[in-house]
PDB file as gemmi writes it, atoms N, CA and C in Angstrom:
CRYST1    1.000    1.000    1.000  90.00  90.00  90.00 P 1                      
ATOM      1  N   MET A   1     -27.492 -31.779  20.932  1.00  0.00           N  
ATOM      2  CA  MET A   1     -26.045 -31.615  21.243  1.00  0.00           C  
ATOM      3  C   MET A   1     -25.094 -31.095  19.876  1.00  0.00           C  
ATOM      4  N   LYS A   2     -25.328 -31.636  18.849  1.00  0.00           N  
ATOM      5  CA  LYS A   2     -24.536 -31.236  17.637  1.00  0.00           C  
ATOM      6  C   LYS A   2     -24.769 -29.736  17.174  1.00  0.00           C  
ATOM      7  N   ILE A   3     -26.016 -29.281  17.563  1.00  0.00           N  
ATOM      8  CA  ILE A   3     -26.615 -27.810  17.465  1.00  0.00           C  
ATOM      9  C   ILE A   3     -25.683 -26.766  18.440  1.00  0.00           C  
ATOM     10  N   GLN A   4     -25.808 -27.248  19.666  1.00  0.00           N  
ATOM     11  CA  GLN A   4     -25.144 -26.845  20.578  1.00  0.00           C  
ATOM     12  C   GLN A   4     -23.465 -26.616  20.498  1.00  0.00           C  
ATOM     13  N   LYS A   5     -22.787 -27.608  19.719  1.00  0.00           N  
ATOM     14  CA  LYS A   5     -21.718 -27.304  19.660  1.00  0.00           C  
ATOM     15  C   LYS A   5     -21.226 -26.540  18.265  1.00  0.00           C  
ATOM     16  N   PHE A   6     -22.245 -26.766  17.357  1.00  0.00           N  
ATOM     17  CA  PHE A   6     -22.047 -25.810  16.291  1.00  0.00           C  
ATOM     18  C   PHE A   6     -22.201 -24.388  16.589  1.00  0.00           C  
ATOM     19  N   ILE A   7     -23.145 -24.006  17.531  1.00  0.00           N  
ATOM     20  CA  ILE A   7     -23.568 -22.672  18.242  1.00  0.00           C  
ATOM     21  C   ILE A   7     -22.121 -22.115  18.584  1.00  0.00           C  
ATOM     22  N   TYR A   8     -21.548 -22.902  19.608  1.00  0.00           N  
ATOM     23  CA  TYR A   8     -20.413 -22.656  20.501  1.00  0.00           C  
ATOM     24  C   TYR A   8     -19.154 -22.450  19.206  1.00  0.00           C  
ATOM     25  N   ALA A   9     -19.214 -23.369  18.322  1.00  0.00           N  
ATOM     26  CA  ALA A   9     -17.835 -23.316  17.217  1.00  0.00           C  
ATOM     27  C   ALA A   9     -18.127 -21.573  16.663  1.00  0.00           C  
ATOM     28  N   LEU A  10     -19.544 -21.333  16.134  1.00  0.00           N  
ATOM     29  CA  LEU A  10     -19.748 -20.185  15.491  1.00  0.00           C  
ATOM     30  C   LEU A  10     -19.025 -19.063  16.407  1.00  0.00           C  
ATOM     31  N   LEU A  11     -19.947 -18.815  17.435  1.00  0.00           N  
ATOM     32  CA  LEU A  11     -19.455 -17.910  18.357  1.00  0.00           C  
ATOM     33  C   LEU A  11     -18.166 -17.579  18.597  1.00  0.00           C  
ATOM     34  N   LEU A  12     -17.217 -19.028  18.863  1.00  0.00           N  
ATOM     35  CA  LEU A  12     -15.913 -18.754  18.605  1.00  0.00           C  
ATOM     36  C   LEU A  12     -15.250 -18.195  17.639  1.00  0.00           C  
ATOM     37  N   SER A  13     -15.573 -18.562  16.386  1.00  0.00           N  
ATOM     38  CA  SER A  13     -15.242 -17.884  15.370  1.00  0.00           C  
ATOM     39  C   SER A  13     -15.660 -16.490  14.918  1.00  0.00           C  
ATOM     40  N   ILE A  14     -16.699 -16.288  15.572  1.00  0.00           N  
ATOM     41  CA  ILE A  14     -16.857 -14.783  15.072  1.00  0.00           C  
ATOM     42  C   ILE A  14     -16.086 -13.705  16.190  1.00  0.00           C  
ATOM     43  N   PHE A  15     -15.869 -14.497  17.604  1.00  0.00           N  
ATOM     44  CA  PHE A  15     -15.386 -13.698  18.591  1.00  0.00           C  
ATOM     45  C   PHE A  15     -13.908 -13.481  17.879  1.00  0.00           C  
ATOM     46  N   LEU A  16     -13.179 -14.294  17.724  1.00  0.00           N  
ATOM     47  CA  LEU A  16     -11.931 -14.532  17.211  1.00  0.00           C  
ATOM     48  C   LEU A  16     -11.545 -13.674  15.661  1.00  0.00           C  
ATOM     49  N   MET A  17     -12.659 -13.771  15.091  1.00  0.00           N  
ATOM     50  CA  MET A  17     -12.789 -12.928  13.827  1.00  0.00           C  
ATOM     51  C   MET A  17     -12.475 -11.205  14.093  1.00  0.00           C  
ATOM     52  N   PHE A  18     -13.339 -10.808  15.294  1.00  0.00           N  
ATOM     53  CA  PHE A  18     -13.555  -9.430  15.710  1.00  0.00           C  
ATOM     54  C   PHE A  18     -12.382  -9.046  16.633  1.00  0.00           C  
ATOM     55  N   SER A  19     -12.021  -9.959  17.080  1.00  0.00           N  
ATOM     56  CA  SER A  19     -10.795  -9.566  18.381  1.00  0.00           C  
ATOM     57  C   SER A  19      -9.451  -9.636  17.684  1.00  0.00           C  
ATOM     58  N   CYS A  20      -9.214 -10.205  16.830  1.00  0.00           N  
ATOM     59  CA  CYS A  20      -7.934  -9.924  15.901  1.00  0.00           C  
ATOM     60  C   CYS A  20      -7.807  -8.835  14.718  1.00  0.00           C  
ATOM     61  N   LYS A  21      -8.736  -8.410  14.751  1.00  0.00           N  
ATOM     62  CA  LYS A  21      -8.803  -7.179  13.949  1.00  0.00           C  
ATOM     63  C   LYS A  21      -8.111  -5.990  14.339  1.00  0.00           C  
ATOM     64  N   LYS A  22      -7.090  -5.723  13.614  1.00  0.00           N  
ATOM     65  CA  LYS A  22      -5.867  -4.703  13.778  1.00  0.00           C  
ATOM     66  C   LYS A  22      -6.418  -3.503  13.244  1.00  0.00           C  
ATOM     67  N   GLU A  23      -5.995  -2.432  14.035  1.00  0.00           N  
ATOM     68  CA  GLU A  23      -6.299  -0.901  13.576  1.00  0.00           C  
ATOM     69  C   GLU A  23      -4.918  -0.411  13.196  1.00  0.00           C  
ATOM     70  N   PHE A  24      -4.726   0.312  11.458  1.00  0.00           N  
ATOM     71  CA  PHE A  24      -3.400   0.855  11.404  1.00  0.00           C  
ATOM     72  C   PHE A  24      -3.640   2.431  10.555  1.00  0.00           C  
ATOM     73  N   LYS A  25      -2.465   2.637  11.264  1.00  0.00           N  
ATOM     74  CA  LYS A  25      -2.552   4.358  10.705  1.00  0.00           C  
ATOM     75  C   LYS A  25      -1.915   4.509   9.650  1.00  0.00           C  
ATOM     76  N   THR A  26      -2.687   5.083   8.744  1.00  0.00           N  
ATOM     77  CA  THR A  26      -2.277   5.264   7.079  1.00  0.00           C  
ATOM     78  C   THR A  26      -1.684   6.637   6.952  1.00  0.00           C  
ATOM     79  N   ALA A  27      -1.068   7.024   6.044  1.00  0.00           N  
ATOM     80  CA  ALA A  27      -0.200   8.078   5.515  1.00  0.00           C  
ATOM     81  C   ALA A  27      -0.403   8.381   4.028  1.00  0.00           C  
ATOM     82  N   GLN A  28      -0.243   9.313   3.438  1.00  0.00           N  
ATOM     83  CA  GLN A  28       0.105   9.574   2.206  1.00  0.00           C  
ATOM     84  C   GLN A  28       1.224  10.316   1.863  1.00  0.00           C  
ATOM     85  N   VAL A  29       1.696   9.901   0.537  1.00  0.00           N  
ATOM     86  CA  VAL A  29       2.888  10.875   0.581  1.00  0.00           C  
ATOM     87  C   VAL A  29       2.988  11.029  -1.022  1.00  0.00           C  
ATOM     88  N   ALA A  30       3.495  12.325  -1.580  1.00  0.00           N  
ATOM     89  CA  ALA A  30       3.468  12.621  -3.032  1.00  0.00           C  
ATOM     90  C   ALA A  30       4.658  12.271  -3.549  1.00  0.00           C  
ATOM     91  N   ILE A  31       5.391  11.684  -4.423  1.00  0.00           N  
ATOM     92  CA  ILE A  31       6.884  11.358  -4.713  1.00  0.00           C  
ATOM     93  C   ILE A  31       6.916  12.210  -5.859  1.00  0.00           C  
ATOM     94  N   ALA A  32       7.975  12.634  -6.349  1.00  0.00           N  
ATOM     95  CA  ALA A  32       8.260  13.038  -7.509  1.00  0.00           C  
ATOM     96  C   ALA A  32       9.044  12.150  -8.193  1.00  0.00           C  
ATOM     97  N   ILE A  33       9.179  11.619  -9.244  1.00  0.00           N  
ATOM     98  CA  ILE A  33       9.877  10.738 -10.227  1.00  0.00           C  
ATOM     99  C   ILE A  33      10.292  11.230 -11.171  1.00  0.00           C  
ATOM    100  N   SER A  34      11.808  11.218 -11.450  1.00  0.00           N  
ATOM    101  CA  SER A  34      12.493  11.944 -12.871  1.00  0.00           C  
ATOM    102  C   SER A  34      12.555  10.365 -13.399  1.00  0.00           C  
ATOM    103  N   GLY A  35      13.003  10.427 -14.858  1.00  0.00           N  
ATOM    104  CA  GLY A  35      13.218   9.229 -15.371  1.00  0.00           C  
ATOM    105  C   GLY A  35      12.280   8.840 -16.229  1.00  0.00           C  
ATOM    106  N   MET A  36      10.950   8.663 -16.042  1.00  0.00           N  
ATOM    107  CA  MET A  36      10.183   7.804 -16.583  1.00  0.00           C  
ATOM    108  C   MET A  36      10.099   8.434 -17.970  1.00  0.00           C  
ATOM    109  N   THR A  37      10.039   7.702 -19.169  1.00  0.00           N  
ATOM    110  CA  THR A  37       9.874   7.794 -20.668  1.00  0.00           C  
ATOM    111  C   THR A  37       8.801   7.628 -21.146  1.00  0.00           C  
ATOM    112  N   CYS A  38       7.476   6.748 -20.462  1.00  0.00           N  
ATOM    113  CA  CYS A  38       6.369   6.372 -20.943  1.00  0.00           C  
ATOM    114  C   CYS A  38       5.612   6.075 -20.304  1.00  0.00           C  
ATOM    115  N   GLU A  39       4.371   6.140 -20.509  1.00  0.00           N  
ATOM    116  CA  GLU A  39       3.102   6.030 -19.448  1.00  0.00           C  
ATOM    117  C   GLU A  39       3.213   4.249 -19.360  1.00  0.00           C  
ATOM    118  N   ILE A  40       2.931   3.753 -20.155  1.00  0.00           N  
ATOM    119  CA  ILE A  40       2.630   2.253 -19.874  1.00  0.00           C  
ATOM    120  C   ILE A  40       4.009   1.330 -19.387  1.00  0.00           C  
ATOM    121  N   GLY A  41       5.062   1.636 -19.884  1.00  0.00           N  
ATOM    122  CA  GLY A  41       6.451   0.925 -19.427  1.00  0.00           C  
ATOM    123  C   GLY A  41       6.687   1.189 -18.182  1.00  0.00           C  
ATOM    124  N   CYS A  42       7.256   2.604 -18.001  1.00  0.00           N  
ATOM    125  CA  CYS A  42       7.350   3.157 -16.697  1.00  0.00           C  
ATOM    126  C   CYS A  42       6.578   3.251 -15.689  1.00  0.00           C  
ATOM    127  N   ALA A  43       5.631   4.126 -15.926  1.00  0.00           N  
ATOM    128  CA  ALA A  43       4.526   4.620 -15.113  1.00  0.00           C  
ATOM    129  C   ALA A  43       3.784   3.449 -14.150  1.00  0.00           C  
ATOM    130  N   LYS A  44       3.449   2.606 -15.218  1.00  0.00           N  
ATOM    131  CA  LYS A  44       2.292   1.491 -14.998  1.00  0.00           C  
ATOM    132  C   LYS A  44       3.221   0.297 -14.297  1.00  0.00           C  
ATOM    133  N   MET A  45       4.638   0.560 -14.650  1.00  0.00           N  
ATOM    134  CA  MET A  45       5.431  -0.865 -13.861  1.00  0.00           C  
ATOM    135  C   MET A  45       5.526  -0.611 -12.473  1.00  0.00           C  
ATOM    136  N   ILE A  46       5.999   0.857 -12.151  1.00  0.00           N  
ATOM    137  CA  ILE A  46       6.244   1.596 -11.025  1.00  0.00           C  
ATOM    138  C   ILE A  46       5.166   1.204 -10.120  1.00  0.00           C  
ATOM    139  N   GLN A  47       3.915   1.901 -10.756  1.00  0.00           N  
ATOM    140  CA  GLN A  47       2.650   1.769  -9.945  1.00  0.00           C  
ATOM    141  C   GLN A  47       2.443   0.032  -9.374  1.00  0.00           C  
ATOM    142  N   SER A  48       3.242  -0.883 -10.369  1.00  0.00           N  
ATOM    143  CA  SER A  48       2.578  -2.040 -10.080  1.00  0.00           C  
ATOM    144  C   SER A  48       3.529  -2.528  -9.124  1.00  0.00           C  
ATOM    145  N   LYS A  49       4.817  -2.171  -9.264  1.00  0.00           N  
ATOM    146  CA  LYS A  49       5.761  -2.335  -7.994  1.00  0.00           C  
ATOM    147  C   LYS A  49       5.218  -1.837  -6.627  1.00  0.00           C  
ATOM    148  N   LEU A  50       4.843  -0.875  -7.117  1.00  0.00           N  
ATOM    149  CA  LEU A  50       4.277   0.044  -5.725  1.00  0.00           C  
ATOM    150  C   LEU A  50       3.197  -0.717  -4.931  1.00  0.00           C  
ATOM    151  N   SER A  51       2.372  -0.907  -5.809  1.00  0.00           N  
ATOM    152  CA  SER A  51       1.141  -1.907  -5.027  1.00  0.00           C  
ATOM    153  C   SER A  51       1.331  -3.047  -4.507  1.00  0.00           C  
ATOM    154  N   LYS A  52       2.121  -3.745  -4.804  1.00  0.00           N  
ATOM    155  CA  LYS A  52       2.763  -5.199  -4.482  1.00  0.00           C  
ATOM    156  C   LYS A  52       4.067  -4.892  -3.257  1.00  0.00           C  
ATOM    157  N   THR A  53       4.056  -3.849  -2.882  1.00  0.00           N  
ATOM    158  CA  THR A  53       4.962  -3.589  -1.575  1.00  0.00           C  
ATOM    159  C   THR A  53       4.029  -3.970  -0.482  1.00  0.00           C  
ATOM    160  N   GLU A  54       4.760  -4.656   0.259  1.00  0.00           N  
ATOM    161  CA  GLU A  54       4.288  -4.686   1.756  1.00  0.00           C  
ATOM    162  C   GLU A  54       3.956  -3.289   2.259  1.00  0.00           C  
ATOM    163  N   GLY A  55       2.849  -3.089   2.934  1.00  0.00           N  
ATOM    164  CA  GLY A  55       2.297  -1.691   3.681  1.00  0.00           C  
ATOM    165  C   GLY A  55       1.757  -0.830   2.777  1.00  0.00           C  
ATOM    166  N   VAL A  56       1.740  -1.034   1.341  1.00  0.00           N  
ATOM    167  CA  VAL A  56       0.890   0.001   0.547  1.00  0.00           C  
ATOM    168  C   VAL A  56      -0.355  -0.483   0.395  1.00  0.00           C  
ATOM    169  N   ALA A  57      -1.209   0.447   0.707  1.00  0.00           N  
ATOM    170  CA  ALA A  57      -2.569   0.144   0.738  1.00  0.00           C  
ATOM    171  C   ALA A  57      -3.153   0.552  -0.997  1.00  0.00           C  
ATOM    172  N   ALA A  58      -2.664   1.767  -1.450  1.00  0.00           N  
ATOM    173  CA  ALA A  58      -3.009   2.402  -2.610  1.00  0.00           C  
ATOM    174  C   ALA A  58      -1.618   3.400  -3.535  1.00  0.00           C  
ATOM    175  N   ALA A  59      -1.858   3.022  -4.439  1.00  0.00           N  
ATOM    176  CA  ALA A  59      -0.452   3.843  -5.355  1.00  0.00           C  
ATOM    177  C   ALA A  59      -1.249   4.111  -6.655  1.00  0.00           C  
ATOM    178  N   GLU A  60      -0.654   5.447  -7.101  1.00  0.00           N  
ATOM    179  CA  GLU A  60      -1.428   5.500  -8.547  1.00  0.00           C  
ATOM    180  C   GLU A  60       0.063   6.626  -8.866  1.00  0.00           C  
ATOM    181  N   VAL A  61       0.263   6.350 -10.000  1.00  0.00           N  
ATOM    182  CA  VAL A  61       1.622   7.096 -10.575  1.00  0.00           C  
ATOM    183  C   VAL A  61       1.059   7.953 -11.970  1.00  0.00           C  
ATOM    184  N   ILE A  62       1.047   9.181 -11.897  1.00  0.00           N  
ATOM    185  CA  ILE A  62       0.640  10.188 -12.664  1.00  0.00           C  
ATOM    186  C   ILE A  62       1.735  10.182 -13.804  1.00  0.00           C  
ATOM    187  N   PHE A  63       1.948  10.053 -14.789  1.00  0.00           N  
ATOM    188  CA  PHE A  63       3.301   9.925 -16.036  1.00  0.00           C  
ATOM    189  C   PHE A  63       3.358  11.448 -16.387  1.00  0.00           C  
ATOM    190  N   LYS A  64       2.087  12.253 -16.621  1.00  0.00           N  
ATOM    191  CA  LYS A  64       2.313  13.271 -17.020  1.00  0.00           C  
ATOM    192  C   LYS A  64       2.941  14.168 -15.925  1.00  0.00           C  
ATOM    193  N   ASP A  65       2.451  14.394 -14.823  1.00  0.00           N  
ATOM    194  CA  ASP A  65       2.721  15.255 -13.760  1.00  0.00           C  
ATOM    195  C   ASP A  65       4.128  14.386 -12.984  1.00  0.00           C  
ATOM    196  N   SER A  66       4.617  13.256 -13.342  1.00  0.00           N  
ATOM    197  CA  SER A  66       5.609  12.659 -12.929  1.00  0.00           C  
ATOM    198  C   SER A  66       5.660  12.535 -11.413  1.00  0.00           C  
ATOM    199  N   ILE A  67       4.453  12.065 -10.799  1.00  0.00           N  
ATOM    200  CA  ILE A  67       4.434  12.065  -9.471  1.00  0.00           C  
ATOM    201  C   ILE A  67       3.617  10.654  -9.017  1.00  0.00           C  
ATOM    202  N   ALA A  68       4.194  10.038  -8.171  1.00  0.00           N  
ATOM    203  CA  ALA A  68       3.444   8.876  -7.456  1.00  0.00           C  
ATOM    204  C   ALA A  68       2.618   9.514  -6.294  1.00  0.00           C  
ATOM    205  N   LYS A  69       1.441   8.757  -6.082  1.00  0.00           N  
ATOM    206  CA  LYS A  69       0.794   9.351  -4.975  1.00  0.00           C  
ATOM    207  C   LYS A  69       0.360   7.978  -4.376  1.00  0.00           C  
ATOM    208  N   VAL A  70       0.922   7.631  -3.164  1.00  0.00           N  
ATOM    209  CA  VAL A  70       0.882   6.318  -2.348  1.00  0.00           C  
ATOM    210  C   VAL A  70       0.319   6.710  -1.181  1.00  0.00           C  
ATOM    211  N   THR A  71      -0.717   5.808  -0.708  1.00  0.00           N  
ATOM    212  CA  THR A  71      -0.960   5.692   0.597  1.00  0.00           C  
ATOM    213  C   THR A  71      -0.722   4.588   1.309  1.00  0.00           C  
ATOM    214  N   PHE A  72      -0.059   4.441   2.208  1.00  0.00           N  
ATOM    215  CA  PHE A  72       0.647   3.403   3.219  1.00  0.00           C  
ATOM    216  C   PHE A  72       0.503   3.318   4.691  1.00  0.00           C  
ATOM    217  N   ASP A  73       0.819   2.174   5.006  1.00  0.00           N  
ATOM    218  CA  ASP A  73       0.462   1.619   6.642  1.00  0.00           C  
ATOM    219  C   ASP A  73       1.679   1.828   7.374  1.00  0.00           C  
ATOM    220  N   MET A  74       1.554   2.973   8.292  1.00  0.00           N  
ATOM    221  CA  MET A  74       3.011   3.418   8.753  1.00  0.00           C  
ATOM    222  C   MET A  74       3.687   2.267   9.669  1.00  0.00           C  
ATOM    223  N   ALA A  75       3.010   1.261  10.367  1.00  0.00           N  
ATOM    224  CA  ALA A  75       3.480   0.656  10.887  1.00  0.00           C  
ATOM    225  C   ALA A  75       4.342  -0.772  10.337  1.00  0.00           C  
ATOM    226  N   LYS A  76       4.089  -0.772   8.843  1.00  0.00           N  
ATOM    227  CA  LYS A  76       4.758  -1.766   7.864  1.00  0.00           C  
ATOM    228  C   LYS A  76       5.745  -1.284   7.017  1.00  0.00           C  
ATOM    229  N   THR A  77       5.583   0.086   6.543  1.00  0.00           N  
ATOM    230  CA  THR A  77       6.649   0.772   5.687  1.00  0.00           C  
ATOM    231  C   THR A  77       6.833   2.157   6.128  1.00  0.00           C  
ATOM    232  N   SER A  78       7.515   3.038   5.409  1.00  0.00           N  
ATOM    233  CA  SER A  78       8.006   4.393   5.632  1.00  0.00           C  
ATOM    234  C   SER A  78       8.026   5.236   4.255  1.00  0.00           C  
ATOM    235  N   LYS A  79       7.868   6.555   4.114  1.00  0.00           N  
ATOM    236  CA  LYS A  79       8.223   7.314   3.179  1.00  0.00           C  
ATOM    237  C   LYS A  79       9.692   6.962   2.520  1.00  0.00           C  
ATOM    238  N   SER A  80      10.464   6.930   3.451  1.00  0.00           N  
ATOM    239  CA  SER A  80      11.947   6.691   2.847  1.00  0.00           C  
ATOM    240  C   SER A  80      11.982   5.274   2.236  1.00  0.00           C  
ATOM    241  N   GLU A  81      11.324   4.048   2.776  1.00  0.00           N  
ATOM    242  CA  GLU A  81      11.470   2.893   2.438  1.00  0.00           C  
ATOM    243  C   GLU A  81      11.039   2.926   0.889  1.00  0.00           C  
ATOM    244  N   ILE A  82       9.782   3.424   0.470  1.00  0.00           N  
ATOM    245  CA  ILE A  82       8.998   3.793  -0.437  1.00  0.00           C  
ATOM    246  C   ILE A  82       9.740   4.388  -1.515  1.00  0.00           C  
ATOM    247  N   ILE A  83      10.394   5.553  -1.112  1.00  0.00           N  
ATOM    248  CA  ILE A  83      11.384   6.396  -1.826  1.00  0.00           C  
ATOM    249  C   ILE A  83      12.402   5.340  -2.384  1.00  0.00           C  
ATOM    250  N   SER A  84      13.070   4.653  -1.218  1.00  0.00           N  
ATOM    251  CA  SER A  84      14.226   3.979  -1.764  1.00  0.00           C  
ATOM    252  C   SER A  84      13.818   2.841  -2.779  1.00  0.00           C  
ATOM    253  N   MET A  85      12.700   2.069  -2.383  1.00  0.00           N  
ATOM    254  CA  MET A  85      12.201   1.111  -3.467  1.00  0.00           C  
ATOM    255  C   MET A  85      12.192   1.706  -5.026  1.00  0.00           C  
ATOM    256  N   ILE A  86      11.614   3.016  -4.970  1.00  0.00           N  
ATOM    257  CA  ILE A  86      11.519   3.463  -6.536  1.00  0.00           C  
ATOM    258  C   ILE A  86      12.931   3.662  -6.790  1.00  0.00           C  
ATOM    259  N   ASN A  87      13.715   4.009  -6.201  1.00  0.00           N  
ATOM    260  CA  ASN A  87      15.233   4.712  -6.599  1.00  0.00           C  
ATOM    261  C   ASN A  87      16.042   3.368  -6.841  1.00  0.00           C  
ATOM    262  N   GLY A  88      15.587   2.164  -6.331  1.00  0.00           N  
ATOM    263  CA  GLY A  88      16.124   0.604  -6.431  1.00  0.00           C  
ATOM    264  C   GLY A  88      15.939   0.270  -7.696  1.00  0.00           C  
ATOM    265  N   ILE A  89      14.904   0.647  -8.429  1.00  0.00           N  
ATOM    266  CA  ILE A  89      14.355  -0.120  -9.586  1.00  0.00           C  
ATOM    267  C   ILE A  89      15.385  -0.301 -10.762  1.00  0.00           C  
ATOM    268  N   ALA A  90      15.580  -1.231 -11.423  1.00  0.00           N  
ATOM    269  CA  ALA A  90      16.813  -1.679 -12.197  1.00  0.00           C  
ATOM    270  C   ALA A  90      18.226  -1.379 -11.543  1.00  0.00           C  
ATOM    271  N   ASP A  91      18.464  -1.770 -10.569  1.00  0.00           N  
ATOM    272  CA  ASP A  91      19.835  -1.236  -9.809  1.00  0.00           C  
ATOM    273  C   ASP A  91      20.021  -0.080  -9.516  1.00  0.00           C  
ATOM    274  N   GLY A  92      18.915   1.020  -9.654  1.00  0.00           N  
ATOM    275  CA  GLY A  92      18.989   2.309  -9.255  1.00  0.00           C  
ATOM    276  C   GLY A  92      19.593   3.318 -10.529  1.00  0.00           C  
ATOM    277  N   THR A  93      19.282   2.350 -11.981  1.00  0.00           N  
ATOM    278  CA  THR A  93      20.404   3.520 -13.439  1.00  0.00           C  
ATOM    279  C   THR A  93      19.030   4.149 -13.480  1.00  0.00           C  
ATOM    280  N   LEU A  94      17.169   4.038 -13.349  1.00  0.00           N  
ATOM    281  CA  LEU A  94      16.528   4.657 -14.242  1.00  0.00           C  
ATOM    282  C   LEU A  94      15.869   5.831 -13.491  1.00  0.00           C  
ATOM    283  N   TYR A  95      15.309   5.454 -12.233  1.00  0.00           N  
ATOM    284  CA  TYR A  95      14.231   6.715 -11.685  1.00  0.00           C  
ATOM    285  C   TYR A  95      15.295   7.113 -10.505  1.00  0.00           C  
ATOM    286  N   SER A  96      14.638   8.558 -10.508  1.00  0.00           N  
ATOM    287  CA  SER A  96      14.968   9.260  -9.211  1.00  0.00           C  
ATOM    288  C   SER A  96      13.731   9.969  -8.685  1.00  0.00           C  
ATOM    289  N   ALA A  97      13.492   9.318  -7.127  1.00  0.00           N  
ATOM    290  CA  ALA A  97      12.646   9.768  -6.680  1.00  0.00           C  
ATOM    291  C   ALA A  97      12.958  10.581  -5.356  1.00  0.00           C  
ATOM    292  N   LYS A  98      11.976  11.637  -4.887  1.00  0.00           N  
ATOM    293  CA  LYS A  98      12.023  12.197  -3.830  1.00  0.00           C  
ATOM    294  C   LYS A  98      10.516  12.853  -3.593  1.00  0.00           C  
ATOM    295  N   GLU A  99      10.492  12.749  -2.154  1.00  0.00           N  
ATOM    296  CA  GLU A  99       8.867  13.330  -1.700  1.00  0.00           C  
ATOM    297  C   GLU A  99       8.876  14.915  -2.398  1.00  0.00           C  
ATOM    298  N   THR A 100       7.903  15.062  -2.334  1.00  0.00           N  
ATOM    299  CA  THR A 100       7.109  16.420  -2.759  1.00  0.00           C  
ATOM    300  C   THR A 100       6.013  17.070  -2.550  1.00  0.00           C  
ATOM    301  N   LYS A 101       5.173  17.795  -2.973  1.00  0.00           N  
ATOM    302  CA  LYS A 101       3.911  18.365  -2.129  1.00  0.00           C  
ATOM    303  C   LYS A 101       2.789  18.046  -3.549  1.00  0.00           C  
ATOM    304  N   LEU A 102       1.661  17.808  -2.958  1.00  0.00           N  
ATOM    305  CA  LEU A 102       1.163  17.358  -4.011  1.00  0.00           C  
ATOM    306  C   LEU A 102       0.378  18.604  -4.792  1.00  0.00           C  
ATOM    307  N   LEU A 103       0.196  18.162  -6.029  1.00  0.00           N  
ATOM    308  CA  LEU A 103      -0.560  19.654  -6.907  1.00  0.00           C  
ATOM    309  C   LEU A 103      -1.968  19.485  -7.083  1.00  0.00           C  
ATOM    310  N   LYS A 104      -2.547  20.595  -6.596  1.00  0.00           N  
ATOM    311  CA  LYS A 104      -4.136  20.519  -6.548  1.00  0.00           C  
ATOM    312  C   LYS A 104      -4.514  20.863  -7.497  1.00  0.00           C  
TER     313      LYS A 104                                                      
END                                                                             
């Protein structure tokens, strides 16, 4: 009897795990950022803030190119929200961000 309950509980858990799996559509945006003066203080801080933003799957800020590459879940955030977040760092006094094309 205990084994039967265990098996039912296991099957229910497996069913719930796979049925609740959500698919999300990702997009990538390249953002030009002006106002960065150093790699450690500016670029890494912006990258950290982007990585902690809800909906952002991956973020990389390249100081020498003044570009951020951001992969995000379109259901949770948008390009404009990401750009606004960067522009709003330090009350909007430090950085200016706008969408750009990726350099190859």
